[in-house]
């Protein structure tokens, strides 16, 4: 598989000419959906889900399919059977990739802020995108997409999360609100200068493709 990051929390996974895009949102470069065969959406927050972008992509590509939770699916009315609502424990095939669903809820931001649905996707028993949660999928993960900056987490949470999931590699996502100082600080603590995790930590250059798996 090949992995390409497209701004903040969106990635494109490619294998044998097939393209699967996860979380194309309002901070995602438009070209992320070019040539996409299928899309996965973890939850409804604007930085993970752009209704307009998905509708445009579906209009331009009649074969495009979308898998997401029930809340997001309800906002894509009109696309009919091209949108499938899934939840924790479900399994399906998207663009030839085998996908299982893990988790149910967005991480707690504050007790006064209502929680929304959030699902994570394990792709080909190898790559896990948790959305906005630190969900442990309960299955081996070789490549973890790690949300490194959010109002609901600390670097300490991330270190414990990587230790628990124990992937072969952890790649940073959800870092669109960090400047260079914050990026270096987080990278140092999750990398060799920190307390240590079992997994090498990497930061993806937006638009650059790396081999995984």
GROMACS .gro file of C-alpha atoms in nm:
model
  213
    1UNK     CA    1   0.000   0.000   0.000
    2UNK     CA    2   0.096   0.363  -0.047
    3UNK     CA    3  -0.008   0.644   0.187
    4UNK     CA    4  -0.047   1.013   0.101
    5UNK     CA    5  -0.156   1.288   0.340
    6UNK     CA    6  -0.378   1.569   0.217
    7UNK     CA    7  -0.391   1.828   0.491
    8UNK     CA    8  -0.475   1.786   0.857
    9UNK     CA    9  -0.666   1.456   0.898
   10UNK     CA   10  -0.717   1.329   0.542
   11UNK     CA   11  -0.517   1.049   0.382
   12UNK     CA   12  -0.537   0.855   0.058
   13UNK     CA   13  -0.449   0.486   0.053
   14UNK     CA   14  -0.355   0.329  -0.280
   15UNK     CA   15  -0.294  -0.028  -0.386
   16UNK     CA   16  -0.293  -0.188  -0.733
   17UNK     CA   17  -0.445   0.123  -0.888
   18UNK     CA   18  -0.728   0.147  -0.631
   19UNK     CA   19  -0.777   0.462  -0.425
   20UNK     CA   20  -0.943   0.487  -0.084
   21UNK     CA   21  -0.971   0.829   0.083
   22UNK     CA   22  -1.034   0.878   0.456
   23UNK     CA   23  -1.179   1.198   0.607
   24UNK     CA   24  -1.170   1.458   0.329
   25UNK     CA   25  -1.279   1.765   0.523
   26UNK     CA   26  -1.274   2.141   0.516
   27UNK     CA   27  -0.895   2.159   0.566
   28UNK     CA   28  -0.822   1.906   0.289
   29UNK     CA   29  -0.664   1.990  -0.046
   30UNK     CA   30  -0.926   1.942  -0.322
   31UNK     CA   31  -0.710   1.699  -0.521
   32UNK     CA   32  -0.739   1.441  -0.243
   33UNK     CA   33  -1.054   1.304  -0.405
   34UNK     CA   34  -0.916   1.294  -0.760
   35UNK     CA   35  -0.955   0.940  -0.890
   36UNK     CA   36  -1.097   0.813  -0.560
   37UNK     CA   37  -1.293   0.487  -0.579
   38UNK     CA   38  -1.428   0.500  -0.223
   39UNK     CA   39  -1.438   0.731   0.079
   40UNK     CA   40  -1.451   0.661   0.452
   41UNK     CA   41  -1.566   0.931   0.696
   42UNK     CA   42  -1.510   0.891   1.069
   43UNK     CA   43  -1.740   1.170   1.194
   44UNK     CA   44  -1.918   1.494   1.110
   45UNK     CA   45  -1.675   1.766   1.225
   46UNK     CA   46  -1.585   2.004   0.944
   47UNK     CA   47  -1.216   1.916   0.946
   48UNK     CA   48  -1.304   1.552   0.866
   49UNK     CA   49  -1.620   1.585   0.658
   50UNK     CA   50  -1.704   1.824   0.374
   51UNK     CA   51  -2.052   1.758   0.245
   52UNK     CA   52  -1.999   1.984  -0.057
   53UNK     CA   53  -1.670   1.822  -0.154
   54UNK     CA   54  -1.817   1.473  -0.133
   55UNK     CA   55  -2.122   1.571  -0.336
   56UNK     CA   56  -1.899   1.720  -0.606
   57UNK     CA   57  -1.684   1.408  -0.612
   58UNK     CA   58  -1.993   1.187  -0.635
   59UNK     CA   59  -2.129   1.398  -0.918
   60UNK     CA   60  -1.801   1.372  -1.111
   61UNK     CA   61  -1.760   0.998  -1.042
   62UNK     CA   62  -2.084   0.796  -1.055
   63UNK     CA   63  -1.898   0.493  -0.919
   64UNK     CA   64  -1.781   0.662  -0.597
   65UNK     CA   65  -1.900   0.492  -0.277
   66UNK     CA   66  -1.900   0.628   0.079
   67UNK     CA   67  -1.897   0.444   0.413
   68UNK     CA   68  -1.955   0.640   0.731
   69UNK     CA   69  -2.157   0.658   1.051
   70UNK     CA   70  -2.533   0.716   1.061
   71UNK     CA   71  -2.505   1.087   1.141
   72UNK     CA   72  -2.288   1.167   0.840
   73UNK     CA   73  -2.487   0.936   0.614
   74UNK     CA   74  -2.800   1.135   0.700
   75UNK     CA   75  -2.634   1.450   0.564
   76UNK     CA   76  -2.565   1.286   0.228
   77UNK     CA   77  -2.928   1.229   0.135
   78UNK     CA   78  -2.979   1.205  -0.237
   79UNK     CA   79  -2.681   0.976  -0.296
   80UNK     CA   80  -2.895   0.673  -0.216
   81UNK     CA   81  -2.726   0.334  -0.205
   82UNK     CA   82  -2.389   0.492  -0.277
   83UNK     CA   83  -2.371   0.580   0.094
   84UNK     CA   84  -2.359   0.303   0.354
   85UNK     CA   85  -2.396   0.366   0.727
   86UNK     CA   86  -2.177   0.142   0.943
   87UNK     CA   87  -2.094   0.103   1.310
   88UNK     CA   88  -1.864  -0.074   1.552
   89UNK     CA   89  -1.807  -0.437   1.460
   90UNK     CA   90  -1.909  -0.402   1.095
   91UNK     CA   91  -1.688  -0.527   0.813
   92UNK     CA   92  -1.704  -0.444   0.443
   93UNK     CA   93  -1.501  -0.413   0.124
   94UNK     CA   94  -1.432  -0.064  -0.014
   95UNK     CA   95  -1.245  -0.024  -0.343
   96UNK     CA   96  -1.104  -0.372  -0.290
   97UNK     CA   97  -0.976  -0.294   0.060
   98UNK     CA   98  -1.104  -0.499   0.354
   99UNK     CA   99  -1.226  -0.261   0.626
  100UNK     CA  100  -1.344  -0.319   0.982
  101UNK     CA  101  -1.507  -0.059   1.206
  102UNK     CA  102  -1.392   0.013   1.561
  103UNK     CA  103  -1.518   0.255   1.825
  104UNK     CA  104  -1.840   0.449   1.859
  105UNK     CA  105  -1.781   0.790   2.015
  106UNK     CA  106  -1.574   1.105   1.969
  107UNK     CA  107  -1.329   1.171   2.250
  108UNK     CA  108  -1.460   1.391   2.532
  109UNK     CA  109  -1.370   1.757   2.475
  110UNK     CA  110  -1.553   1.888   2.784
  111UNK     CA  111  -1.843   1.753   2.991
  112UNK     CA  112  -2.055   2.049   2.875
  113UNK     CA  113  -2.004   1.965   2.507
  114UNK     CA  114  -2.227   1.681   2.383
  115UNK     CA  115  -2.037   1.388   2.234
  116UNK     CA  116  -2.097   1.286   1.876
  117UNK     CA  117  -2.052   0.955   1.697
  118UNK     CA  118  -1.702   0.869   1.575
  119UNK     CA  119  -1.583   0.546   1.417
  120UNK     CA  120  -1.233   0.426   1.334
  121UNK     CA  121  -1.139   0.223   1.028
  122UNK     CA  122  -0.887  -0.063   1.013
  123UNK     CA  123  -0.787  -0.113   0.649
  124UNK     CA  124  -0.656  -0.449   0.525
  125UNK     CA  125  -0.572  -0.551   0.882
  126UNK     CA  126  -0.282  -0.308   0.860
  127UNK     CA  127  -0.363   0.064   0.876
  128UNK     CA  128  -0.584   0.224   1.141
  129UNK     CA  129  -0.742   0.572   1.125
  130UNK     CA  130  -0.916   0.641   1.458
  131UNK     CA  131  -1.078   0.973   1.367
  132UNK     CA  132  -1.114   1.194   1.674
  133UNK     CA  133  -1.064   0.930   1.940
  134UNK     CA  134  -0.789   0.716   2.084
  135UNK     CA  135  -0.965   0.391   2.007
  136UNK     CA  136  -0.769   0.070   2.054
  137UNK     CA  137  -0.896  -0.159   1.778
  138UNK     CA  138  -0.829  -0.487   1.954
  139UNK     CA  139  -0.642  -0.621   1.651
  140UNK     CA  140  -0.280  -0.595   1.538
  141UNK     CA  141  -0.198  -0.265   1.365
  142UNK     CA  142   0.115  -0.213   1.158
  143UNK     CA  143   0.049   0.152   1.064
  144UNK     CA  144  -0.127   0.385   1.308
  145UNK     CA  145  -0.249   0.726   1.195
  146UNK     CA  146  -0.201   0.925   1.513
  147UNK     CA  147  -0.409   1.242   1.581
  148UNK     CA  148  -0.129   1.442   1.741
  149UNK     CA  149  -0.306   1.768   1.826
  150UNK     CA  150  -0.663   1.822   1.942
  151UNK     CA  151  -0.854   1.997   2.222
  152UNK     CA  152  -0.931   1.657   2.371
  153UNK     CA  153  -0.581   1.513   2.413
  154UNK     CA  154  -0.235   1.566   2.555
  155UNK     CA  155   0.099   1.428   2.440
  156UNK     CA  156   0.088   1.205   2.748
  157UNK     CA  157  -0.235   1.050   2.619
  158UNK     CA  158  -0.069   0.993   2.281
  159UNK     CA  159   0.236   0.822   2.430
  160UNK     CA  160   0.015   0.581   2.626
  161UNK     CA  161  -0.202   0.522   2.319
  162UNK     CA  162   0.091   0.433   2.094
  163UNK     CA  163   0.227   0.203   2.364
  164UNK     CA  164  -0.108   0.025   2.392
  165UNK     CA  165  -0.170  -0.014   2.017
  166UNK     CA  166   0.200  -0.094   1.957
  167UNK     CA  167   0.204  -0.040   1.580
  168UNK     CA  168   0.510  -0.094   1.366
  169UNK     CA  169   0.498   0.276   1.270
  170UNK     CA  170   0.297   0.579   1.383
  171UNK     CA  171   0.230   0.859   1.132
  172UNK     CA  172   0.110   1.201   1.244
  173UNK     CA  173  -0.229   1.331   1.133
  174UNK     CA  174  -0.463   1.595   1.280
  175UNK     CA  175  -0.185   1.852   1.308
  176UNK     CA  176  -0.329   2.133   1.097
  177UNK     CA  177  -0.352   2.373   1.392
  178UNK     CA  178   0.014   2.335   1.494
  179UNK     CA  179   0.288   2.578   1.393
  180UNK     CA  180   0.650   2.471   1.345
  181UNK     CA  181   0.724   2.507   1.717
  182UNK     CA  182   0.434   2.283   1.816
  183UNK     CA  183   0.520   2.028   1.550
  184UNK     CA  184   0.878   2.006   1.678
  185UNK     CA  185   0.763   1.982   2.040
  186UNK     CA  186   0.516   1.701   1.975
  187UNK     CA  187   0.761   1.520   1.749
  188UNK     CA  188   1.032   1.535   2.011
  189UNK     CA  189   0.814   1.390   2.284
  190UNK     CA  190   0.678   1.113   2.062
  191UNK     CA  191   1.021   1.046   1.913
  192UNK     CA  192   1.360   0.969   2.059
  193UNK     CA  193   1.369   1.263   2.299
  194UNK     CA  194   1.051   1.154   2.479
  195UNK     CA  195   0.982   0.878   2.729
  196UNK     CA  196   0.964   0.624   2.450
  197UNK     CA  197   0.714   0.418   2.254
  198UNK     CA  198   0.757   0.084   2.077
  199UNK     CA  199   0.693   0.247   1.741
  200UNK     CA  200   0.891   0.491   1.528
  201UNK     CA  201   0.710   0.823   1.486
  202UNK     CA  202   0.690   0.990   1.145
  203UNK     CA  203   0.540   1.309   1.010
  204UNK     CA  204   0.398   1.296   0.658
  205UNK     CA  205   0.474   1.580   0.420
  206UNK     CA  206   0.141   1.679   0.266
  207UNK     CA  207   0.117   1.549  -0.089
  208UNK     CA  208   0.417   1.317  -0.057
  209UNK     CA  209   0.348   0.943  -0.089
  210UNK     CA  210   0.518   0.682   0.129
  211UNK     CA  211   0.504   0.302   0.104
  212UNK     CA  212   0.349   0.118   0.398
  213UNK     CA  213   0.257  -0.242   0.474
   0.00000   0.00000   0.00000
